[in-house]
Structures are given as structure tokens and as C-alpha cells.
PDB file of C-alpha atoms and ligand atoms in Angstrom:
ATOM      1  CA  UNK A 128      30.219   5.972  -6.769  1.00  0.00           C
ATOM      2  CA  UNK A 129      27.357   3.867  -5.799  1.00  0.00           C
ATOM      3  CA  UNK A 130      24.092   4.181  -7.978  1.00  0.00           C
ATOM      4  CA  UNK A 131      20.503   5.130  -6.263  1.00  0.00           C
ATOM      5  CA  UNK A 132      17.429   3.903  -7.887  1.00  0.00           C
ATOM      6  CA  UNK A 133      14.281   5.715  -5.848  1.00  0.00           C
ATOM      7  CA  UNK A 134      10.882   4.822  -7.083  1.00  0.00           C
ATOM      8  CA  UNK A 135       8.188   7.062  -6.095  1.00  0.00           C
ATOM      9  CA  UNK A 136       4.306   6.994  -6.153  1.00  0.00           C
ATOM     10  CA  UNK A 137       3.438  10.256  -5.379  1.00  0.00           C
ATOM     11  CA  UNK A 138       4.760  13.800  -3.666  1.00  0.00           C
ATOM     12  CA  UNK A 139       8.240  12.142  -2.863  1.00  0.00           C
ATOM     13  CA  UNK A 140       9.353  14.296   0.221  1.00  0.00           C
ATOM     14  CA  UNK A 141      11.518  11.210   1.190  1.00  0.00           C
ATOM     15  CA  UNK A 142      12.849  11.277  -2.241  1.00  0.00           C
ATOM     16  CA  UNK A 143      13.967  14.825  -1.807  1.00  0.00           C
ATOM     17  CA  UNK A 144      15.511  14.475   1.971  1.00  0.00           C
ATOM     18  CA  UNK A 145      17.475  11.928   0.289  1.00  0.00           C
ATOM     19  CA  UNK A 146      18.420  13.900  -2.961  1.00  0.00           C
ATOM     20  CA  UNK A 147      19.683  16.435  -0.814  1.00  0.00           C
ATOM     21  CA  UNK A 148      21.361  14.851   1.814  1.00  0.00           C
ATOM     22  CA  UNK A 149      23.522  13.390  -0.775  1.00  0.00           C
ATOM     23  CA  UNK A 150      24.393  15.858  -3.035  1.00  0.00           C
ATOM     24  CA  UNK A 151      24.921  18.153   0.787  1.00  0.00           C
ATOM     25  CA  UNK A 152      27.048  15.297   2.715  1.00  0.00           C
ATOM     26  CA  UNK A 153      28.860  14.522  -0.115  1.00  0.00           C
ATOM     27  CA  UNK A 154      28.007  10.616   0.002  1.00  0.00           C
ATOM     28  CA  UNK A 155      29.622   8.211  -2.498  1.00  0.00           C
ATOM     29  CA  UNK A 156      26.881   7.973  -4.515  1.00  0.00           C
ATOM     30  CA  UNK A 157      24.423   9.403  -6.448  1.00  0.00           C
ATOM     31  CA  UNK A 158      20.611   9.172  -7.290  1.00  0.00           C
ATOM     32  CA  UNK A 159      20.745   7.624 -10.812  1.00  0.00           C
ATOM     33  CA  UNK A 160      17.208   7.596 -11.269  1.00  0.00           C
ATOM     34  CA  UNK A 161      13.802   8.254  -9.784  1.00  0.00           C
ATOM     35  CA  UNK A 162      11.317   5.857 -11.275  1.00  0.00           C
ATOM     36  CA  UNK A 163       7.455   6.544 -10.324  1.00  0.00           C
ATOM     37  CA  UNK A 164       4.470   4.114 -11.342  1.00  0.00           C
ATOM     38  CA  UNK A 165       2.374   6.976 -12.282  1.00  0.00           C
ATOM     39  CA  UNK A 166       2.994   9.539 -14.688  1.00  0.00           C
ATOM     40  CA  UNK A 167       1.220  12.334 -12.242  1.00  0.00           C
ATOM     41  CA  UNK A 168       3.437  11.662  -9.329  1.00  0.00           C
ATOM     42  CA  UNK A 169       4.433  14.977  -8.092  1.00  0.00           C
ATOM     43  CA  UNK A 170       8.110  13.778  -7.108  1.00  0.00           C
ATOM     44  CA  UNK A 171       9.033  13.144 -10.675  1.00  0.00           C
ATOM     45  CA  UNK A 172       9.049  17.596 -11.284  1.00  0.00           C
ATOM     46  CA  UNK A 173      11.422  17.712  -8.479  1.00  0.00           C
ATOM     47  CA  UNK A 174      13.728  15.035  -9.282  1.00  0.00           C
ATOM     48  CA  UNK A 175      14.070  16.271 -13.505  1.00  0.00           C
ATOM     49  CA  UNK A 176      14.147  19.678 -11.641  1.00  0.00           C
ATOM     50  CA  UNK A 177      17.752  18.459 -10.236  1.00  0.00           C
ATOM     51  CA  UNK A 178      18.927  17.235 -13.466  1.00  0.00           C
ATOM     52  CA  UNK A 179      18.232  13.385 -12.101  1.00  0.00           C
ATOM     53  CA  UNK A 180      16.605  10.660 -15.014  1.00  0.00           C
ATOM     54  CA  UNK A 181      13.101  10.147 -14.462  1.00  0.00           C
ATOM     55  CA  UNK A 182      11.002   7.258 -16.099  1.00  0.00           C
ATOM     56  CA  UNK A 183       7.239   6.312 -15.528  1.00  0.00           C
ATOM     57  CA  UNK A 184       6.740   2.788 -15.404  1.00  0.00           C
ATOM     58  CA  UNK A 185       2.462   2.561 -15.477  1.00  0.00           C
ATOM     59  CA  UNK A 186       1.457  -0.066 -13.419  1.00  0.00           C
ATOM     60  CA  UNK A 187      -2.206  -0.005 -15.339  1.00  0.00           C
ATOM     61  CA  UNK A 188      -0.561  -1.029 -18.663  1.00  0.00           C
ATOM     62  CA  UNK A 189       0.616  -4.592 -17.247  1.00  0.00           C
ATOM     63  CA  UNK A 190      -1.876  -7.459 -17.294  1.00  0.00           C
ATOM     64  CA  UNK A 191       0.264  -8.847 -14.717  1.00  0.00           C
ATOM     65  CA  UNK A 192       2.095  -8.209 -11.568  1.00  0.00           C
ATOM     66  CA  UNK A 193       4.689  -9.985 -13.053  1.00  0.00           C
ATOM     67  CA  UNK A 194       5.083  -8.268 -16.405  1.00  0.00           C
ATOM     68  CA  UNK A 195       4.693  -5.188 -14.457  1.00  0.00           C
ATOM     69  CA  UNK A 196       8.043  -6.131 -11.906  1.00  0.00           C
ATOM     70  CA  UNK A 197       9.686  -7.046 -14.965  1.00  0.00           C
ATOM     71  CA  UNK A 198       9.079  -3.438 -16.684  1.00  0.00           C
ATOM     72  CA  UNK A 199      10.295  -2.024 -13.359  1.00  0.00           C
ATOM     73  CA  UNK A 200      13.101  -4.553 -13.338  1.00  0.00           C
ATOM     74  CA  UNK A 201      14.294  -3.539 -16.659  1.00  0.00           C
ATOM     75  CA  UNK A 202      14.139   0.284 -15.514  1.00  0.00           C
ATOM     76  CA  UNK A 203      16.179  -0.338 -12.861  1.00  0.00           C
ATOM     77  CA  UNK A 204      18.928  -1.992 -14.021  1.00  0.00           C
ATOM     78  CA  UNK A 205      19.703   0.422 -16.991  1.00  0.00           C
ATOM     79  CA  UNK A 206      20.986   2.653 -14.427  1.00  0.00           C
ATOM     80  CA  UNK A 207      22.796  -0.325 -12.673  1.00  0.00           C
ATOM     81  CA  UNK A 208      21.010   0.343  -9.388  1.00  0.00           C
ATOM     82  CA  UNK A 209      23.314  -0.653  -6.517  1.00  0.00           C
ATOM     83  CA  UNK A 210      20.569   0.177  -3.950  1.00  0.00           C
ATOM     84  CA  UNK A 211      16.976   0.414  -4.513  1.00  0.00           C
ATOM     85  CA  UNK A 212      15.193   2.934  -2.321  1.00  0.00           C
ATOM     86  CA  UNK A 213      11.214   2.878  -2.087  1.00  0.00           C
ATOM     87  CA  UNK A 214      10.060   6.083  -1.514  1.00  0.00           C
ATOM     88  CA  UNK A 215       6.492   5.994  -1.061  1.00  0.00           C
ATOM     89  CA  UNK A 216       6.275   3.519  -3.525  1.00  0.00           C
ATOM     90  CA  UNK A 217       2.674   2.222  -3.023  1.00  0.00           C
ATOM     91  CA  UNK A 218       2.301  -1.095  -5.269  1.00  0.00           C
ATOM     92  CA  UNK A 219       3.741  -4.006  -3.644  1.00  0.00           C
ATOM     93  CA  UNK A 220       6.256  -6.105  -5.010  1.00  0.00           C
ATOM     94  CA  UNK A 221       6.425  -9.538  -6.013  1.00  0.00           C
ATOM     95  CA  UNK A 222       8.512 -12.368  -4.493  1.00  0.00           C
ATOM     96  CA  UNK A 223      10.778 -12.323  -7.483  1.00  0.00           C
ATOM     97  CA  UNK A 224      11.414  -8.929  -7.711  1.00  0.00           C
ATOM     98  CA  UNK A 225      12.098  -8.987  -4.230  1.00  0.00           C
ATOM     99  CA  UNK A 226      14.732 -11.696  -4.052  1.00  0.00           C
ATOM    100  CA  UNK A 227      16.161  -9.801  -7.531  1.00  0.00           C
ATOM    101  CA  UNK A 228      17.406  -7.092  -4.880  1.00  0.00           C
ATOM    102  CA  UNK A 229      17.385  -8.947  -1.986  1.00  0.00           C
ATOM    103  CA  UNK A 230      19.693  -6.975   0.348  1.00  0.00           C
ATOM    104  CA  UNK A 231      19.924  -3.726  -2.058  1.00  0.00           C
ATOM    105  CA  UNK A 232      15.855  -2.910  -1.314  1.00  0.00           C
ATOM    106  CA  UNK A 233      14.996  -0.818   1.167  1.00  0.00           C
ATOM    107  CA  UNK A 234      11.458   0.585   2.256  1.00  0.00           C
ATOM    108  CA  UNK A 235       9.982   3.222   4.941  1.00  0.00           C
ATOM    109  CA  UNK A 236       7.255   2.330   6.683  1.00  0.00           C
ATOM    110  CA  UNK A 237       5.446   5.118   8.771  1.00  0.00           C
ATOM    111  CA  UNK A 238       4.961   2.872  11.773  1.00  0.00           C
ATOM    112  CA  UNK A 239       6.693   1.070  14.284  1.00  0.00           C
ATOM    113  CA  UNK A 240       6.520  -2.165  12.682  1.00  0.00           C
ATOM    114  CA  UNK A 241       5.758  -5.216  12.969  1.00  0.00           C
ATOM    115  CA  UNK A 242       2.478  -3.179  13.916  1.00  0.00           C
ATOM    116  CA  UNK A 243       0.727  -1.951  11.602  1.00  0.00           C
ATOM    117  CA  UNK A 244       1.702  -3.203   8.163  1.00  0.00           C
ATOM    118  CA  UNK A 245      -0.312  -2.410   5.172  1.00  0.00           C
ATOM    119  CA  UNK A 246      -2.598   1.194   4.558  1.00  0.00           C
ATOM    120  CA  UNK A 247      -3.923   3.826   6.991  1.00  0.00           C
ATOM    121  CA  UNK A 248      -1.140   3.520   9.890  1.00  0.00           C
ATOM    122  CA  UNK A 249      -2.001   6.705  11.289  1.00  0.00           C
ATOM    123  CA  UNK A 250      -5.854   6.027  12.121  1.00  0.00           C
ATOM    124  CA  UNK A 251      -5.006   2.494  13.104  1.00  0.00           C
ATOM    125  CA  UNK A 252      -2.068   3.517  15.624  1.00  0.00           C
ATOM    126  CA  UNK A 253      -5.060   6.723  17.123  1.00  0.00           C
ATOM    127  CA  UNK A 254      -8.244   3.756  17.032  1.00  0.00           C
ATOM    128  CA  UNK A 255      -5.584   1.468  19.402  1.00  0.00           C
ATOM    129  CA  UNK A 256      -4.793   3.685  21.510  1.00  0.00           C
ATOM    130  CA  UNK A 257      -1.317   3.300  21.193  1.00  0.00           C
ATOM    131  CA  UNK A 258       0.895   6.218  22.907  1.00  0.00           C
ATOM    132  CA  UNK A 259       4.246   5.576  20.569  1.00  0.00           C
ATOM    133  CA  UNK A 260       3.940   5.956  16.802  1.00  0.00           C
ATOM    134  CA  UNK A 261       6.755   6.205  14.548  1.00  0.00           C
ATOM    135  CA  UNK A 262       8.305   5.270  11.459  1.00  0.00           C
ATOM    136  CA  UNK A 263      10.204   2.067  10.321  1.00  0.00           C
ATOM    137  CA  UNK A 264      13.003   2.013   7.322  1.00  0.00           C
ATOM    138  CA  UNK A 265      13.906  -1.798   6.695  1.00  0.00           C
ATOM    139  CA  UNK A 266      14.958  -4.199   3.884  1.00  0.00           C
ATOM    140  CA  UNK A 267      12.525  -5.459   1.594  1.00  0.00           C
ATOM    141  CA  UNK A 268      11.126  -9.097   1.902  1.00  0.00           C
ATOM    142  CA  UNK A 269       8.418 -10.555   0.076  1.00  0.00           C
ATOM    143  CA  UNK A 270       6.327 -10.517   3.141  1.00  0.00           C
ATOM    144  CA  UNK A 271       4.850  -7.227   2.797  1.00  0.00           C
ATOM    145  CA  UNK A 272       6.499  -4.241   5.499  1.00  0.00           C
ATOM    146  CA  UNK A 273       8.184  -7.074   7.060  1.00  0.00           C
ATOM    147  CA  UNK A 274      12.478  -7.580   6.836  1.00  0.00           C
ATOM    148  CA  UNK A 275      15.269  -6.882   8.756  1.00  0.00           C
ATOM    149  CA  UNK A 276      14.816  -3.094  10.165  1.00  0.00           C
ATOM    150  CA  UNK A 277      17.554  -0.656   9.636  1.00  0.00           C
ATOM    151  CA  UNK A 278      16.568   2.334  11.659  1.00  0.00           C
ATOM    152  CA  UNK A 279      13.210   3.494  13.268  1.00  0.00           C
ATOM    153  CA  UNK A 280      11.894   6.885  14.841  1.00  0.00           C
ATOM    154  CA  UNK A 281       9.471   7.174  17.667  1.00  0.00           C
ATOM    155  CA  UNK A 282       7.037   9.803  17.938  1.00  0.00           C
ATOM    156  CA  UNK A 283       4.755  10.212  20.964  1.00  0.00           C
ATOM    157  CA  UNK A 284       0.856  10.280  20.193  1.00  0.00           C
ATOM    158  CA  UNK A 285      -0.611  13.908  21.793  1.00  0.00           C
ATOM    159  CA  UNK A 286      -3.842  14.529  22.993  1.00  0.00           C
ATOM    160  CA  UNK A 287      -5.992  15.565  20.375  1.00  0.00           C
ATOM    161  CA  UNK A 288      -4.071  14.257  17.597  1.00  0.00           C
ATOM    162  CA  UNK A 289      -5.547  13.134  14.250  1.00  0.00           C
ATOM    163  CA  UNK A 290      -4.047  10.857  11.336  1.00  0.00           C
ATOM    164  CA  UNK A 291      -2.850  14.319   9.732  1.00  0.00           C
ATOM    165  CA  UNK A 292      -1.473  15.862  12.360  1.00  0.00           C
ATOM    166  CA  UNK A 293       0.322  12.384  13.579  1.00  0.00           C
ATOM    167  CA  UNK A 294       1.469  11.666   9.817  1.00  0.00           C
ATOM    168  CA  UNK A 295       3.509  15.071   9.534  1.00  0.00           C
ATOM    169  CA  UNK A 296       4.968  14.919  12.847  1.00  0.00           C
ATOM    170  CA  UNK A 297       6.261  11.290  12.039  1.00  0.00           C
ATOM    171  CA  UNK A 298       6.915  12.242   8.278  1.00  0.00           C
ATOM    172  CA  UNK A 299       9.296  14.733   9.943  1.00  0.00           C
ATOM    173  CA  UNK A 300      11.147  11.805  11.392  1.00  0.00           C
ATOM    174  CA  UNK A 301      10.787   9.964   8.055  1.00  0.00           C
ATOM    175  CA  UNK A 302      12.998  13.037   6.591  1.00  0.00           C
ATOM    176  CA  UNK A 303      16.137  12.163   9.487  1.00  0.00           C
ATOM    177  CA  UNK A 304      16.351   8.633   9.143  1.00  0.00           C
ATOM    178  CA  UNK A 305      15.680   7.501   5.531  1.00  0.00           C
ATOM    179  CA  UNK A 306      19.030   9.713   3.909  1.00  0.00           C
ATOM    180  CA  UNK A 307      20.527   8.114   7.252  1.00  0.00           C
ATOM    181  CA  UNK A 308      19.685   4.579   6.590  1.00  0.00           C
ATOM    182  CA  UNK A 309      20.448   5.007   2.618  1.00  0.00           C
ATOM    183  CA  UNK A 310      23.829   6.920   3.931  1.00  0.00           C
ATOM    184  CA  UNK A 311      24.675   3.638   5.930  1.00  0.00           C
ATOM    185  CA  UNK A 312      23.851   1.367   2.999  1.00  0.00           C
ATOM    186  CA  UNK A 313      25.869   2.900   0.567  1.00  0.00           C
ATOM    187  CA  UNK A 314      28.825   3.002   3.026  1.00  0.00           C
ATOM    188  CA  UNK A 315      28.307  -0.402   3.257  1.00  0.00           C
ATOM    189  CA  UNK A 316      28.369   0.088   7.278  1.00  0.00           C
ATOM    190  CA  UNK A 317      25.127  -2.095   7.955  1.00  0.00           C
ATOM    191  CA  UNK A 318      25.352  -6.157   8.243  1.00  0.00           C
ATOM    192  CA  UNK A 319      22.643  -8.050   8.531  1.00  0.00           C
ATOM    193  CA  UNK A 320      23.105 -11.320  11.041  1.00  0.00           C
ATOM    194  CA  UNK A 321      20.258 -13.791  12.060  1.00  0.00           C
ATOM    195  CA  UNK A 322      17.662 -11.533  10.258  1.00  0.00           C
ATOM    196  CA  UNK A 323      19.120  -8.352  12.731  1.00  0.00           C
ATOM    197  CA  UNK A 324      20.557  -4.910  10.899  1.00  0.00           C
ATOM    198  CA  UNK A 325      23.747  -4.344  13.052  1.00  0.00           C
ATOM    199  CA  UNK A 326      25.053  -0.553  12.454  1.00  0.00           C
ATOM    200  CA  UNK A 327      28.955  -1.330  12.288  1.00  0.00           C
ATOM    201  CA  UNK A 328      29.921   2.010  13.421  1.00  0.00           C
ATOM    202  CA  UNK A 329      27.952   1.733  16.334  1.00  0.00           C
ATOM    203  CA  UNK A 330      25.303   4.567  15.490  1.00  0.00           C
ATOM    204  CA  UNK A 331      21.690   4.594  17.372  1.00  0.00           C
ATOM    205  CA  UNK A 332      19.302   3.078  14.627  1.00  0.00           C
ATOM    206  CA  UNK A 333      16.791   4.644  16.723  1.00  0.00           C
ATOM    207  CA  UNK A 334      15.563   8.446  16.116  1.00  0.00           C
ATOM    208  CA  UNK A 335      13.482   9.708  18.936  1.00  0.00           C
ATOM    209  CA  UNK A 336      11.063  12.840  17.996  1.00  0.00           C
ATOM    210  CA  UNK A 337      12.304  15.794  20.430  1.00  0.00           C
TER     211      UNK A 337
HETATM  212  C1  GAR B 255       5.515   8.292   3.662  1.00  0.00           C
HETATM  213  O1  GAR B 255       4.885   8.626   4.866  1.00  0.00           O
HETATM  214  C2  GAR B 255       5.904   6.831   3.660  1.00  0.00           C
HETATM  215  O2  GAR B 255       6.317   6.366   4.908  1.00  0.00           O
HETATM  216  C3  GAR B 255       4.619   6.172   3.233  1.00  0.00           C
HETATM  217  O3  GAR B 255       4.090   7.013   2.251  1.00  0.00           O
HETATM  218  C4  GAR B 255       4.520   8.355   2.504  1.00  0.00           C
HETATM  219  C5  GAR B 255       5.165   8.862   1.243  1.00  0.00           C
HETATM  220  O4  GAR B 255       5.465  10.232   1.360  1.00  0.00           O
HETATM  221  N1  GAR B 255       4.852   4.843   2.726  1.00  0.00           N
HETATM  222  C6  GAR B 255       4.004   3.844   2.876  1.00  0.00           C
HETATM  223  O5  GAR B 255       2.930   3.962   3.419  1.00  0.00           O
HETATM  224  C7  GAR B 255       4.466   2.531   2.284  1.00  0.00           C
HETATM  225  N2  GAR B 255       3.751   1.437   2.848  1.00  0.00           N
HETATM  226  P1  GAR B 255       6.449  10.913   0.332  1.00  0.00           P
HETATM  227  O6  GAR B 255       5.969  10.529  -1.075  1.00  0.00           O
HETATM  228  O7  GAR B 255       6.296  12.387   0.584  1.00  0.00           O
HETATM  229  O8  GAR B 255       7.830  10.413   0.595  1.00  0.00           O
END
């Protein structure tokens, strides 16, 4: 049995696709721990809810980024984390937390990256123009939403859209391919060559919105 370490920021409905998935497919693993940087972070009732650990790691009560990693560090290696899983997890990570769990840290992003790193995806993708949004799961490098991409979903932009009415459609998506992409990882059927996530089994690391 693998060990799942999700850290959360917030309402955590990628935490709970993945939760679910596991305990419903019957993967061989299990979520260990969800680990949130705030103590009001909605996912954390759902997760103690399912009998999973839950631990608040404040980011306000580190002077540093550092110390802060290091807290989070420590968290997640009491429950021997095989795979980390950021779920909404909205404080980014330093370079030596990163390379801690380099290959074991994996992130969503809810666009088709490399566009549109960083905060409001949603507007950004609507003020371009852009007729293709979607959502990107990846590994973790210190470059921030950058790293070798595991699986992605495309979702087409409709007329009269609006960053809320884009976000759920491609949080939808979100739901499909992050248990699918943590499902792969603890099956160990991803390799990454040349900076490229192969799928070893052959399966479409692409998820396209019906
Ligand atoms: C998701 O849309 C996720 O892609 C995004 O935050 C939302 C969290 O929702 N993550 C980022 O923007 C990270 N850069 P959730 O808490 O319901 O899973």
C-alpha cells in the first residue's frame, strides 16, 4: 500500500474525487493524510469526516518560507508520504522542498499550461480570447506550474461564458483526471523521459470535455 499525502488550501473537491476514487477502485494505496495551510479550509471536515489524519500547518506562523516548507516537510513525512498530491494548495513551494519530492509531487493546474501559470486562469484564458481552456495535472518543479505534465483536459470556451461558469465546467474535468493521474502514479505506470510523462499502458493523458 502506497501512502497519499494531499495538502489542501481550501474547499478540496479534488481532494474528495481522489478520496473516493480510491477507496471505490480499490487502488493500492491510501490517503494517509490531508494536510491544509489554514485551519478554516473547508476540505479538512470532509477528509476527518472519512476517518483520514488531518493536520494544519499555518503558513502565518513561519517567519520564513523556509521554516514554513520545513513544518510541512516534517508533516509529511510522519505519514511516510510516497506521493504528494497538491490539491488546491495555494502557497508555492520552495526549491528545496521541491527537489525533497522531486518525482513524488504532483499539482493541478486549471489551465492548459504552459499558458497561464500563476492566479486568475479563468479571466485571463476569457480577456485572450482563447477558444480551448482546460486543466493541467503535472509534476512539481521549482519553476512555479511548470514540470513534466501527466494528463490534461480541454474544455471549449462558450459564448457568454464568465470565469465562474468556465471554472466549474473545467473543475468538472479537474474531478476525471486528477484520481486518474494519482491512480497512474501509484501504479507506478508513468515514466518520465527527456522531461515527457509517457503513460506505460498506453492510456490518452488527454480528457476532452463532452
Ligand atoms: C482547482 O480549480 C485547482 O485547479 C486550483 O484551485 C482549485 C481548487 O479547488 N489550483 C490552483 O489554482 C493552483 N495553482 P478544490 O479545493 O475544490 O480542489
Amino acid at each position: 500500500m502506497k501512502n497519499i499525502v494531499i495538502m489542501i488550501s481550501g474547499r478540496g473537491s479534488n481532494m474528495e474525487a481522489i478520496v473516493q476514487r480510491c477507496a471505490a477502485e480499490g487502488w493500492p494505496a491510501r490517503v494517509a493524510a490531508v494536510i491544509a495551510n489554514r485551519a478554516d479550509a473547508a476540505g479538512l471536515r470532509f477528509a476527518a469526516a472519512h476517518g483520514i489524519a488531518t493536520q494544519v500547518v499555518e503558513h502565518r506562523a513561519f517567519a520564513t518560507r523556509e521554516a514554513f516548507d520545513d513544518a510541512l516537510a516534517m508533516a509529511i513525512d510522519a505519514h511516510a508520504a510516497d506521493l504528494v498530491v497538491l490539491a488546491g494548495f495555494m502557497r508555492i513551494l520552495g526549491a528545496a522542498f521541491v527537489r525533497r519530492y522531486e518525482g513524488r509531487l504532483l499539482n493541478i493546474h486549471p489551465s492548459l499550461l504552459p499558458m497561464f501559470p500563476g492566479l486568475h486562469t479563468h479571466q485571463r484564458a476569457i480577456d485572450a480570447g482563447i477558444k480551448l481552456a482546460g486543466a493541467t495535472v503535472h509534476f512539481v518543479t521549482p519553476e512555479l506550474d511548470h514540470g513534466p505534465i501527466v494528463i490534461q483536459s480541454a474544455v471549449p470556451l462558450l459564448a457568454g461564458d464568465d470565469a465562474q461558469s468556465l471554472s466549474a465546467r473545467v473543475l468538472a474535468t479537474e474531478h476525471q483526471i486528477y484520481p486518474l493521474a494519482v491512480r497512474w502514479c501509484v501504479e507506478g505506470a508513468l515514466r518520465i523521459e527527456g522531461g515527457v510523462v509517457r503513460q506505460m499502458q498506453g492510456a490518452p493523458q488527454l480528457w476532452l470535455a463532452s
